[in-house]
Coordinates of C-alpha atoms in Angstrom, one line a residue:
Chain A
X1 CA 33.0 23.6 -71.2
X2 CA 32.1 25.5 -68.2
X3 CA 29.7 28.6 -67.6
X4 CA 30.5 31.0 -65.2
X5 CA 27.6 32.9 -63.7
X6 CA 27.5 36.4 -61.5
X7 CA 24.4 37.0 -60.1
X8 CA 22.3 37.0 -56.8
X9 CA 21.8 34.2 -54.4
X10 CA 18.6 34.9 -52.1
X11 CA 16.0 33.9 -50.2
X12 CA 12.5 34.0 -52.0
X13 CA 9.1 34.1 -50.0
X14 CA 6.6 33.7 -52.5
X15 CA 2.8 33.1 -52.6
X16 CA 0.7 32.1 -55.6
X17 CA -2.9 30.9 -55.9
X18 CA -1.3 27.4 -55.3
X19 CA 0.6 27.8 -52.2
X20 CA 3.4 29.4 -50.4
X21 CA 7.0 29.2 -49.9
X22 CA 8.9 30.7 -47.2
X23 CA 12.8 31.5 -47.5
X24 CA 13.2 29.1 -50.5
X25 CA 16.4 29.4 -52.8
X26 CA 16.2 32.4 -55.0
X27 CA 18.2 34.7 -57.1
X28 CA 19.3 34.9 -60.7
X29 CA 22.4 33.1 -59.8
X30 CA 20.8 30.4 -58.4
X31 CA 18.0 30.0 -60.9
X32 CA 20.5 30.2 -63.8
X33 CA 23.1 27.7 -62.2
X34 CA 20.1 24.9 -61.3
X35 CA 19.2 25.2 -64.9
X36 CA 22.5 25.6 -66.8
X37 CA 23.7 22.6 -64.4
X38 CA 21.9 20.2 -66.7
X39 CA 23.8 20.8 -69.5
X40 CA 27.3 21.4 -68.2
X41 CA 29.4 22.5 -65.0
X42 CA 28.7 25.8 -63.7
X43 CA 30.8 28.1 -61.9
X44 CA 28.5 30.5 -59.5
X45 CA 29.9 33.9 -58.3
X46 CA 27.7 35.8 -55.8
X47 CA 27.3 36.5 -51.9
X48 CA 25.1 35.3 -49.1
X49 CA 24.7 36.8 -45.7
X50 CA 26.0 35.0 -42.4
X51 CA 22.4 33.9 -42.0
X52 CA 22.1 32.1 -45.3
X53 CA 21.0 28.3 -44.9
X54 CA 24.2 27.3 -46.9
X55 CA 23.5 23.5 -46.3
X56 CA 20.6 23.9 -48.9
X57 CA 23.0 25.0 -51.6
X58 CA 24.3 21.7 -51.5
X59 CA 21.6 20.5 -53.9
X60 CA 23.5 22.9 -56.4
X61 CA 26.9 21.5 -55.6
X62 CA 25.4 17.9 -56.2
X63 CA 24.4 19.0 -59.6
X64 CA 28.0 20.1 -60.5
X65 CA 27.7 23.7 -59.8
X66 CA 31.1 24.8 -58.1
X67 CA 30.3 27.3 -55.3
X68 CA 34.0 28.5 -54.5
X69 CA 33.1 32.0 -55.7
X70 CA 29.8 32.4 -53.1
X71 CA 31.0 34.8 -50.7
X72 CA 29.8 34.7 -47.2
X73 CA 29.7 38.3 -45.9
X74 CA 28.6 39.7 -42.4
X75 CA 24.8 40.6 -42.2
X76 CA 21.8 39.6 -43.7
X77 CA 21.2 37.8 -47.1
X78 CA 19.1 39.2 -49.9
X79 CA 15.4 38.6 -49.4
X80 CA 12.7 38.9 -51.7
X81 CA 8.8 38.7 -51.0
X82 CA 6.4 38.5 -53.5
X83 CA 3.1 37.4 -54.6
X84 CA 1.2 36.5 -57.7
X85 CA -2.5 36.9 -58.4
X86 CA -5.0 34.3 -60.3
X87 CA -3.7 35.2 -63.6
X88 CA 0.0 34.7 -62.6
X89 CA 0.9 37.5 -65.2
X90 CA 3.3 39.8 -63.0
X91 CA 4.8 39.6 -59.8
X92 CA 3.6 42.1 -56.9
X93 CA 7.0 42.9 -54.9
X94 CA 5.8 43.0 -51.5
X95 CA 9.3 43.4 -49.8
X96 CA 13.0 43.5 -51.3
X97 CA 16.0 43.5 -48.6
X98 CA 19.3 43.7 -50.4
X99 CA 21.2 43.1 -47.2
X100 CA 24.8 42.1 -48.0
X101 CA 24.1 42.2 -51.7
X102 CA 24.0 45.9 -51.6
X103 CA 27.8 46.0 -50.8
X104 CA 28.5 42.9 -53.2
X105 CA 31.8 43.3 -55.2
X106 CA 32.1 40.4 -57.5
X107 CA 35.6 38.7 -57.0
X108 CA 36.1 35.9 -59.7
X109 CA 38.4 33.2 -58.1
X110 CA 41.6 32.4 -60.1
X111 CA 40.6 29.4 -61.5
X112 CA 37.1 30.7 -62.9
X113 CA 38.7 33.4 -65.0
X114 CA 39.3 31.9 -68.0
X115 CA 35.9 30.2 -68.1
X116 CA 34.8 30.4 -71.7
X117 CA 30.9 31.1 -71.3
X118 CA 30.0 33.9 -69.0
X119 CA 26.8 35.1 -67.9
X120 CA 26.4 38.4 -66.3
X121 CA 23.0 38.0 -64.7
X122 CA 21.0 40.9 -63.5
X123 CA 22.9 43.0 -61.2
X124 CA 24.5 46.7 -61.1
X125 CA 25.9 47.4 -64.8
X126 CA 29.1 48.7 -62.7
X127 CA 29.7 45.3 -61.1
X128 CA 28.9 43.6 -64.6
X129 CA 31.6 45.7 -66.2
X130 CA 33.7 44.9 -63.2
X131 CA 33.5 41.0 -63.9
X132 CA 34.4 41.8 -67.5
X133 CA 37.7 43.2 -66.5
X134 CA 38.6 40.1 -64.4
X135 CA 37.7 37.4 -66.9
X136 CA 40.1 36.6 -69.7
X137 CA 39.2 36.0 -73.2
X138 CA 35.9 34.7 -72.9
X139 CA 34.4 32.7 -75.9
X140 CA 30.7 34.1 -75.3
X141 CA 29.5 36.9 -72.9
X142 CA 25.7 37.5 -72.3
X143 CA 24.1 39.9 -69.7
X144 CA 20.6 40.5 -68.3
X145 CA 19.4 43.6 -66.8
X146 CA 16.2 45.2 -65.4
X147 CA 14.3 48.3 -65.2
X148 CA 16.0 49.5 -62.2
X149 CA 19.4 49.7 -63.8
X150 CA 17.9 51.1 -67.2
X151 CA 16.7 54.1 -65.1
X152 CA 19.6 54.5 -62.9
X153 CA 22.8 53.3 -64.6
X154 CA 21.8 54.0 -68.2
X155 CA 25.6 55.3 -69.0
X156 CA 27.2 52.2 -67.6
X157 CA 24.6 49.8 -69.3
X158 CA 25.3 51.5 -72.6
X159 CA 29.2 50.7 -71.9
X160 CA 28.3 47.5 -71.1
X161 CA 26.4 46.9 -74.4
X162 CA 29.3 47.5 -76.2
X163 CA 31.0 45.0 -74.4
X164 CA 29.0 41.8 -74.5
X165 CA 28.3 39.4 -77.4
X166 CA 24.5 39.2 -76.5
X167 CA 22.0 40.5 -74.2
X168 CA 18.7 38.9 -72.8
X169 CA 16.0 41.3 -71.5
X170 CA 12.3 41.3 -71.3
X171 CA 10.2 43.1 -73.7
X172 CA 9.0 45.9 -71.1
X173 CA 12.6 46.4 -70.3
X174 CA 13.7 46.7 -74.2
X175 CA 11.2 49.4 -74.9
X176 CA 12.3 51.1 -71.6
X177 CA 15.8 51.1 -72.7
X178 CA 15.2 52.3 -76.4
X179 CA 12.1 54.5 -75.8
X180 CA 10.7 52.3 -78.4
X181 CA 7.5 50.8 -78.4
X182 CA 7.9 48.4 -81.4
X183 CA 10.1 45.3 -80.5
X184 CA 11.8 44.8 -84.0
X185 CA 12.9 48.6 -83.8
X186 CA 14.0 48.2 -80.3
X187 CA 16.1 45.1 -81.1
X188 CA 17.8 47.0 -83.9
X189 CA 18.5 50.0 -81.5
X190 CA 20.3 47.5 -79.3
X191 CA 22.1 45.9 -82.0
X192 CA 23.6 48.8 -83.1
X193 CA 25.2 49.4 -79.8
X194 CA 27.1 46.3 -79.9
X195 CA 25.7 43.0 -79.2
X196 CA 25.5 40.6 -81.8
X197 CA 22.5 38.9 -80.4
X198 CA 19.5 40.5 -78.6
X199 CA 16.8 38.1 -76.8
X200 CA 13.7 39.8 -76.0
X201 CA 11.7 37.7 -73.5
X202 CA 7.9 38.0 -73.7
X203 CA 7.5 35.8 -70.5
X204 CA 4.2 33.6 -71.4
X205 CA 4.3 34.9 -74.8
X206 CA 7.6 33.4 -76.0
X207 CA 11.0 35.0 -76.9
X208 CA 12.5 36.3 -79.7
X209 CA 16.1 36.3 -80.8
X210 CA 17.3 39.0 -83.3
X211 CA 20.5 39.5 -85.2
X212 CA 21.3 42.0 -87.7
X213 CA 19.9 39.9 -90.5
X214 CA 17.7 37.3 -88.9
X215 CA 14.9 36.9 -86.4
X216 CA 13.9 33.8 -84.5
X217 CA 11.0 33.2 -82.3
X218 CA 10.1 30.3 -79.7
X219 CA 7.0 30.4 -77.9
X220 CA 6.5 29.8 -74.3
X221 CA 5.4 26.2 -73.8
X222 CA 1.5 26.2 -73.2
X223 CA 1.6 24.5 -69.7
X224 CA -1.8 23.7 -68.1
X225 CA -0.7 24.3 -64.8
X226 CA 1.9 27.2 -64.0
X227 CA 2.6 26.8 -60.5
X228 CA 5.3 30.1 -59.9
X229 CA 6.5 32.1 -62.4
X230 CA 9.6 33.3 -60.4
X231 CA 13.0 32.6 -61.8
X232 CA 11.8 31.5 -65.3
X233 CA 13.7 34.1 -67.4
X234 CA 17.0 33.1 -65.4
X235 CA 16.2 29.4 -66.0
X236 CA 15.7 30.2 -69.9
X237 CA 19.1 32.0 -69.8
X238 CA 20.8 28.9 -68.0
X239 CA 19.3 26.5 -70.5
X240 CA 20.3 28.9 -73.3
X241 CA 24.1 29.3 -72.0
X242 CA 24.1 25.6 -70.8
X243 CA 23.2 24.3 -74.1
X244 CA 25.8 26.3 -76.0
X245 CA 28.6 25.5 -73.4
X246 CA 27.9 21.9 -73.6
X247 CA 27.9 21.9 -77.5
X248 CA 30.7 24.6 -77.8
X249 CA 28.9 25.4 -81.2
X250 CA 28.2 29.1 -81.7
X251 CA 26.6 28.8 -85.1
X252 CA 23.0 30.3 -86.1
X253 CA 21.2 26.9 -85.9
X254 CA 23.1 26.3 -82.5
X255 CA 22.0 29.5 -81.3
X256 CA 18.3 28.8 -82.3
X257 CA 18.3 25.7 -80.6
X258 CA 19.8 27.3 -77.5
X259 CA 16.6 29.3 -77.4
X260 CA 14.3 26.4 -77.6
X261 CA 16.4 24.8 -74.7
X262 CA 16.0 27.9 -73.0
X263 CA 12.5 28.0 -73.5
X264 CA 12.1 24.3 -72.2
X265 CA 14.0 25.1 -69.0
X266 CA 11.9 28.1 -68.4
X267 CA 8.6 26.0 -68.9
X268 CA 10.2 23.6 -66.2
X269 CA 11.2 26.2 -63.7
X270 CA 7.5 27.5 -63.3
X271 CA 6.1 24.1 -62.5
X272 CA 7.2 24.0 -58.7
X273 CA 8.5 26.4 -56.4
X274 CA 11.7 27.7 -56.4
X275 CA 14.5 25.5 -57.9
X276 CA 12.7 22.3 -56.8
X277 CA 11.6 21.3 -60.5
X278 CA 15.7 21.3 -61.5
X279 CA 16.5 18.8 -58.8
X280 CA 14.3 16.1 -60.1
X281 CA 14.3 16.8 -63.8
X282 CA 16.1 14.2 -66.3
X283 CA 17.8 14.5 -69.3
X284 CA 14.8 12.4 -71.1
X285 CA 12.2 14.9 -69.9
X286 CA 14.3 17.7 -71.2
X287 CA 14.5 15.8 -74.4
X288 CA 10.8 15.2 -74.6
X289 CA 9.9 18.9 -73.9
X290 CA 12.1 20.2 -76.7
X291 CA 10.5 17.6 -79.0
X292 CA 7.1 18.8 -78.0
X293 CA 8.3 22.3 -78.9
X294 CA 9.2 21.1 -82.1
X295 CA 5.8 19.9 -82.9
X296 CA 4.5 22.8 -81.4
X297 CA 5.5 25.3 -84.3
X298 CA 6.5 22.9 -87.2
X299 CA 4.6 23.0 -90.6
X300 CA 5.4 21.7 -93.8
X301 CA 5.7 24.4 -96.2
X302 CA 3.7 24.0 -99.4
X303 CA 3.8 25.6 -102.7
X304 CA 0.5 27.6 -103.0
X305 CA -0.4 27.2 -106.4
Chain B
X1 CA -14.2 25.8 -103.4
X2 CA -16.2 28.9 -102.3
X3 CA -16.3 30.5 -98.7
X4 CA -19.4 31.9 -97.5
X5 CA -19.1 34.6 -94.8
X6 CA -21.9 36.5 -92.7
X7 CA -20.7 39.3 -91.1
X8 CA -20.7 43.1 -90.7
X9 CA -20.1 45.5 -93.5
X10 CA -19.0 48.8 -91.8
X11 CA -17.6 52.2 -92.2
X12 CA -14.4 52.6 -89.9
X13 CA -13.2 56.0 -88.8
X14 CA -9.7 55.3 -87.2
X15 CA -7.0 57.2 -85.8
X16 CA -3.6 56.0 -85.2
X17 CA -0.2 57.4 -84.3
X18 CA 0.4 57.3 -88.0
X19 CA -2.6 59.2 -89.4
X20 CA -6.5 59.0 -89.7
X21 CA -9.2 57.3 -91.9
X22 CA -12.3 58.5 -92.2
X23 CA -15.4 56.3 -93.1
X24 CA -13.1 53.6 -94.7
X25 CA -14.3 50.0 -95.7
X26 CA -14.6 48.0 -92.5
X27 CA -16.5 45.2 -90.6
X28 CA -15.6 41.7 -90.3
X29 CA -17.5 40.6 -93.2
X30 CA -15.3 43.0 -95.5
X31 CA -12.1 42.1 -93.9
X32 CA -12.4 38.5 -94.1
X33 CA -13.8 38.7 -97.6
X34 CA -10.6 40.8 -98.7
X35 CA -8.5 38.4 -97.2
X36 CA -9.8 35.4 -98.3
X37 CA -10.3 36.4 -101.9
X38 CA -6.7 35.9 -102.3
X39 CA -7.0 32.1 -102.1
X40 CA -10.6 31.4 -103.3
X41 CA -14.1 32.6 -104.5
X42 CA -16.0 34.4 -101.6
X43 CA -19.6 34.9 -101.0
X44 CA -20.5 37.7 -98.6
X45 CA -23.7 38.2 -96.6
X46 CA -24.4 41.3 -94.8
X47 CA -26.3 44.6 -94.7
X48 CA -25.4 48.1 -95.3
X49 CA -27.5 51.3 -95.0
X50 CA -28.9 53.4 -97.8
X51 CA -26.2 55.7 -96.9
X52 CA -23.4 53.1 -98.0
X53 CA -21.0 54.2 -100.7
X54 CA -21.6 51.2 -102.5
X55 CA -19.2 51.8 -105.1
X56 CA -16.4 51.2 -102.8
X57 CA -17.3 47.5 -102.4
X58 CA -16.4 47.3 -106.1
X59 CA -12.8 46.5 -105.0
X60 CA -14.2 43.5 -103.4
X61 CA -16.2 42.4 -106.6
X62 CA -13.2 42.9 -108.7
X63 CA -11.3 40.4 -106.4
X64 CA -14.1 37.6 -106.8
X65 CA -16.2 38.4 -103.7
X66 CA -20.0 38.0 -104.7
X67 CA -22.1 40.6 -103.3
X68 CA -25.3 39.1 -104.0
X69 CA -26.0 38.7 -100.4
X70 CA -25.2 41.9 -99.3
X71 CA -28.7 43.6 -98.7
X72 CA -29.3 47.2 -98.6
X73 CA -32.0 48.5 -96.1
X74 CA -33.2 51.9 -95.5
X75 CA -31.4 53.4 -92.6
X76 CA -27.8 54.3 -91.4
X77 CA -24.8 51.8 -92.2
X78 CA -22.8 50.4 -89.4
X79 CA -20.4 52.9 -88.1
X80 CA -17.1 52.2 -85.6
X81 CA -14.9 55.2 -84.9
X82 CA -11.7 54.1 -83.0
X83 CA -8.3 55.1 -81.7
X84 CA -5.0 53.5 -81.1
X85 CA -2.4 55.0 -78.9
X86 CA 1.3 54.7 -79.5
X87 CA 1.7 51.0 -78.5
X88 CA -1.5 50.1 -80.8
X89 CA -2.0 47.5 -78.2
X90 CA -5.8 47.8 -78.0
X91 CA -8.3 49.6 -79.7
X92 CA -10.2 52.7 -77.8
X93 CA -13.8 52.3 -79.0
X94 CA -15.0 56.3 -79.5
X95 CA -18.4 55.5 -81.0
X96 CA -20.3 52.5 -82.3
X97 CA -23.5 53.1 -84.3
X98 CA -25.3 50.0 -85.1
X99 CA -27.7 51.4 -87.6
X100 CA -29.5 48.8 -89.8
X101 CA -27.0 46.2 -88.6
X102 CA -29.2 46.3 -85.2
X103 CA -32.2 44.8 -87.3
X104 CA -30.3 42.5 -89.6
X105 CA -31.7 39.1 -90.2
X106 CA -29.3 37.1 -92.4
X107 CA -30.8 35.5 -95.5
X108 CA -28.6 33.2 -97.4
X109 CA -29.3 33.6 -101.1
X110 CA -30.5 30.2 -102.7
X111 CA -27.2 29.6 -104.8
X112 CA -25.1 30.2 -101.5
X113 CA -26.7 27.6 -99.4
X114 CA -24.3 24.9 -100.6
X115 CA -21.2 26.6 -100.0
X116 CA -18.7 24.0 -98.6
X117 CA -16.9 26.4 -96.3
X118 CA -18.6 28.6 -93.9
X119 CA -17.5 31.4 -91.6
X120 CA -20.0 32.9 -89.1
X121 CA -18.2 36.3 -88.4
X122 CA -18.7 38.1 -85.2
X123 CA -22.5 38.5 -85.2
X124 CA -25.2 37.8 -82.3
X125 CA -25.1 34.3 -81.9
X126 CA -28.8 33.9 -82.8
X127 CA -28.1 35.3 -86.1
X128 CA -25.1 32.6 -86.7
X129 CA -27.5 29.9 -85.5
X130 CA -30.3 31.4 -88.1
X131 CA -27.4 31.1 -91.0
X132 CA -26.7 27.3 -89.9
X133 CA -30.5 26.5 -90.4
X134 CA -30.3 28.0 -94.0
X135 CA -26.9 26.3 -95.4
X136 CA -26.9 22.8 -96.6
X137 CA -24.2 20.2 -95.6
X138 CA -21.2 22.6 -95.4
X139 CA -17.6 20.9 -95.3
X140 CA -16.6 22.8 -92.3
X141 CA -18.3 25.7 -90.4
X142 CA -16.3 27.9 -88.4
X143 CA -17.5 30.9 -86.1
X144 CA -15.9 34.2 -84.4
X145 CA -17.4 35.8 -81.3
X146 CA -16.8 38.7 -78.8
X147 CA -17.2 39.9 -75.3
X148 CA -20.3 41.3 -75.9
X149 CA -22.2 38.1 -76.9
X150 CA -20.5 36.0 -74.4
X151 CA -22.2 38.3 -71.9
X152 CA -25.4 38.8 -73.2
X153 CA -26.0 35.6 -75.3
X154 CA -24.3 33.0 -73.3
X155 CA -27.0 30.1 -74.0
X156 CA -27.2 30.7 -77.7
X157 CA -23.4 30.6 -77.7
X158 CA -23.1 27.7 -76.1
X159 CA -25.8 26.2 -78.3
X160 CA -23.6 27.3 -81.4
X161 CA -20.4 25.9 -79.9
X162 CA -22.1 22.4 -80.4
X163 CA -22.8 22.8 -84.0
X164 CA -19.4 24.4 -85.3
X165 CA -16.5 22.4 -86.3
X166 CA -14.0 25.3 -85.1
X167 CA -14.3 28.6 -83.3
X168 CA -11.6 31.6 -83.5
X169 CA -11.6 34.0 -80.4
X170 CA -9.2 36.1 -78.7
X171 CA -7.4 35.1 -75.2
X172 CA -9.4 37.6 -73.4
X173 CA -12.5 36.3 -75.0
X174 CA -11.5 32.6 -74.3
X175 CA -11.1 33.6 -70.9
X176 CA -14.2 35.2 -70.3
X177 CA -16.3 32.5 -71.9
X178 CA -14.4 29.8 -70.0
X179 CA -14.2 31.9 -66.7
X180 CA -10.6 30.2 -66.8
X181 CA -7.0 32.1 -66.6
X182 CA -5.2 29.4 -68.3
X183 CA -5.5 28.9 -72.0
X184 CA -4.9 25.4 -72.1
X185 CA -7.7 24.6 -69.8
X186 CA -9.8 27.3 -71.4
X187 CA -9.2 25.5 -74.8
X188 CA -10.1 22.1 -73.3
X189 CA -13.2 23.8 -71.9
X190 CA -14.3 24.6 -75.4
X191 CA -13.3 21.6 -77.1
X192 CA -15.5 19.6 -74.5
X193 CA -18.3 21.7 -75.9
X194 CA -18.4 20.7 -79.3
X195 CA -15.5 22.2 -81.7
X196 CA -12.9 19.7 -82.8
X197 CA -10.8 23.0 -83.1
X198 CA -10.1 26.1 -81.0
X199 CA -8.0 28.9 -82.4
X200 CA -6.9 31.3 -79.6
X201 CA -5.7 34.4 -81.1
X202 CA -3.4 36.6 -79.0
X203 CA -3.0 39.6 -81.3
X204 CA 0.7 40.8 -81.4
X205 CA 1.7 37.7 -79.7
X206 CA 0.4 35.0 -82.1
X207 CA -2.2 32.6 -82.0
X208 CA -2.7 28.9 -80.8
X209 CA -4.7 26.0 -82.6
X210 CA -5.9 23.4 -80.1
X211 CA -7.4 20.1 -80.8
X212 CA -8.2 17.2 -78.4
X213 CA -4.6 15.8 -79.0
X214 CA -2.6 18.3 -80.4
X215 CA -1.6 22.0 -79.9
X216 CA -0.1 24.2 -82.6
X217 CA 1.3 27.8 -82.3
X218 CA 2.1 30.4 -85.1
X219 CA 3.7 33.8 -83.8
X220 CA 2.5 37.1 -85.1
X221 CA 4.7 38.3 -87.6
X222 CA 7.4 40.8 -86.2
X223 CA 6.8 43.8 -88.2
X224 CA 8.8 47.0 -88.1
X225 CA 5.8 49.2 -88.8
X226 CA 2.3 48.3 -87.5
X227 CA 0.1 51.0 -89.0
X228 CA -3.6 50.1 -87.9
X229 CA -4.3 46.8 -86.2
X230 CA -8.2 46.9 -87.1
X231 CA -9.3 44.0 -88.9
X232 CA -6.4 41.8 -88.3
X233 CA -8.4 39.1 -86.6
X234 CA -11.1 38.8 -89.4
X235 CA -8.2 39.0 -92.0
X236 CA -6.7 35.8 -90.1
X237 CA -9.9 34.1 -90.3
X238 CA -10.0 35.0 -94.1
X239 CA -6.6 33.4 -94.8
X240 CA -7.4 30.7 -92.7
X241 CA -10.5 29.7 -94.4
X242 CA -9.4 30.9 -97.8
X243 CA -6.3 28.5 -97.6
X244 CA -8.6 25.7 -96.4
X245 CA -11.2 26.2 -99.2
X246 CA -8.5 26.4 -101.9
X247 CA -6.7 23.3 -100.9
X248 CA -9.9 21.6 -100.0
X249 CA -7.6 19.5 -97.3
X250 CA -8.5 19.3 -93.9
X251 CA -5.8 17.2 -92.7
X252 CA -4.0 18.3 -89.5
X253 CA -0.9 19.4 -91.5
X254 CA -3.4 21.3 -93.7
X255 CA -5.1 23.2 -90.8
X256 CA -1.5 24.1 -89.3
X257 CA -0.6 25.6 -92.6
X258 CA -3.9 27.4 -92.5
X259 CA -3.0 28.9 -89.2
X260 CA 0.4 30.2 -90.8
X261 CA -1.4 31.6 -93.8
X262 CA -3.9 33.3 -91.5
X263 CA -1.1 34.8 -89.6
X264 CA 0.1 35.9 -92.8
X265 CA -2.9 37.7 -93.9
X266 CA -3.3 39.1 -90.5
X267 CA 0.1 40.7 -90.7
X268 CA -0.5 42.1 -94.0
X269 CA -3.9 43.7 -92.8
X270 CA -2.1 46.1 -90.2
X271 CA 0.3 47.3 -92.6
X272 CA -2.3 50.0 -94.1
X273 CA -5.7 51.2 -93.2
X274 CA -8.9 49.3 -93.9
X275 CA -8.4 46.8 -96.4
X276 CA -6.1 48.7 -98.7
X277 CA -3.2 46.3 -98.3
X278 CA -5.3 43.7 -99.9
X279 CA -6.1 45.2 -103.0
X280 CA -2.2 45.7 -104.1
X281 CA -1.3 42.3 -102.3
X282 CA 0.3 39.6 -104.6
X283 CA 0.5 35.8 -104.6
X284 CA 4.3 36.3 -104.5
X285 CA 4.2 38.5 -101.2
X286 CA 1.9 36.1 -99.6
X287 CA 4.7 33.0 -100.4
X288 CA 7.3 35.2 -99.5
X289 CA 5.8 35.9 -96.0
X290 CA 4.9 32.4 -95.4
X291 CA 8.4 31.5 -95.9
X292 CA 9.5 34.0 -93.4
X293 CA 7.1 32.5 -90.9
X294 CA 8.7 29.2 -91.7
X295 CA 12.5 30.7 -91.0
X296 CA 11.1 32.4 -87.9
X297 CA 9.9 29.5 -86.1
X298 CA 12.1 26.3 -87.6
X299 CA 15.1 24.8 -85.8
X300 CA 16.7 21.5 -86.4
X301 CA 16.3 19.1 -83.7
X302 CA 19.4 17.4 -82.3
X303 CA 19.9 14.7 -80.1
X304 CA 21.3 16.1 -76.8
X305 CA 24.2 13.7 -75.8

């Protein structure tokens, strides 16, 4: 089954201790699509400017990403420029130019409206709500958000929460949204407002999935070489949603596996600049990494006498 | 089988957002013993001043901690005063008075010298080495350390590394010791210098155990109420060593379980001030929490088609 994602399609210029990328493919919609396309057909809705090197998106199309919904508008493309210091912990944003993205009004193509799996990547909650008004009876709707929207669009974000099945957000955002330092309490706060599942991403420290009655945790894969952390969260979401769409299984065990597949895809994202790693990634490599996650956390219970 | 621990026996005054404790039982040896005693007999070696409320240690003796090695010296006891802010992330040290601890020279009582499991808690590496010269053919020796010794006793610490089977240290300390930001590389650096196992504790973010060929990870238990983080690392070590001593099993699966038992004991430590939680803790509660750890990370593998 297909996944519909509405998000940004950007040009990233990134500097890490290991090198530089100039105007590389970036944006939440792009990273999500590159990751999810390893599992299932993807339908991407977004906007680029008339200066976008549209040819570069071919690599997504070749991987089964339907780009019909990527609108070309007059003006500059969304550009982000950032830098990571030696510990790779957090990006320092050097420049953000929204360009045509600032006037983006998502229009879901007719043939996309019945997509069963919908991911509302990190865009204005008003637009996320607009997408929900256009799609028809999705099986699962998940959204992401960020500090900027939590601050400036709180009422709309709360309205959105009441209408999604699942939200992914990072630990800092969860604390900001709920005004609660403790993540278990923060998750409960969010669950009380609508979503049946809350995924709190902690970057290099892994991810929690909370439901009303359960907690599941997957660590980040301990890589010896993290090259560029950009896009890891969207690649996580792509793996998570892609896995669910592929299997069509929304049971609790399947959702747990989806978190692990998401973590695996996040770990691949950071091994290269941009979406490069997803262009060469094989099914066998994904399987092998999921097995490594299994070994990483598995232990045999005993009965302590 | 018994565990020998050499560490500090202190008086902690702690302020958290939830209350205050004045001159409560503290110190690495104390927390370790309180935790390990839930698994196996413990032999504690340390020093207290002539002002120490020695009666308070009775709670340890009642739990099977042999206090023969706790020397009483003329002078003030080791006191630590600290504060945690609302996020409970890191302690702010307000005052450290070493007192008699600054002249501590561990003397292992004759009847303790053949203890099979030895934990060198966080004290001067010179003293940790002195302990090693006194013990006889231990089955497993583990040590802990801290930033202060990494800076001021580097040569002795490296000598110690060559002589222990296992080291526990936190992520910041691992980075400082190895001058490496990446924890996988940091662990390899340490493994190359002697220990067969390196446990890197990340506080609320869990703990890694590295060997030359394997990595194991246990999350910190997601508690809704963290009361006082003091002593969690030593309680972890106590659970880890206590479990190994109880089972006498040093196989890889057993070491993994020991990490989980350590994490469970760390999670209990933070639920109350000082060692209070360990005074009321039951075997059933420990078993139940380990089961929760199992549920927290377990997922069924699938064969992605």
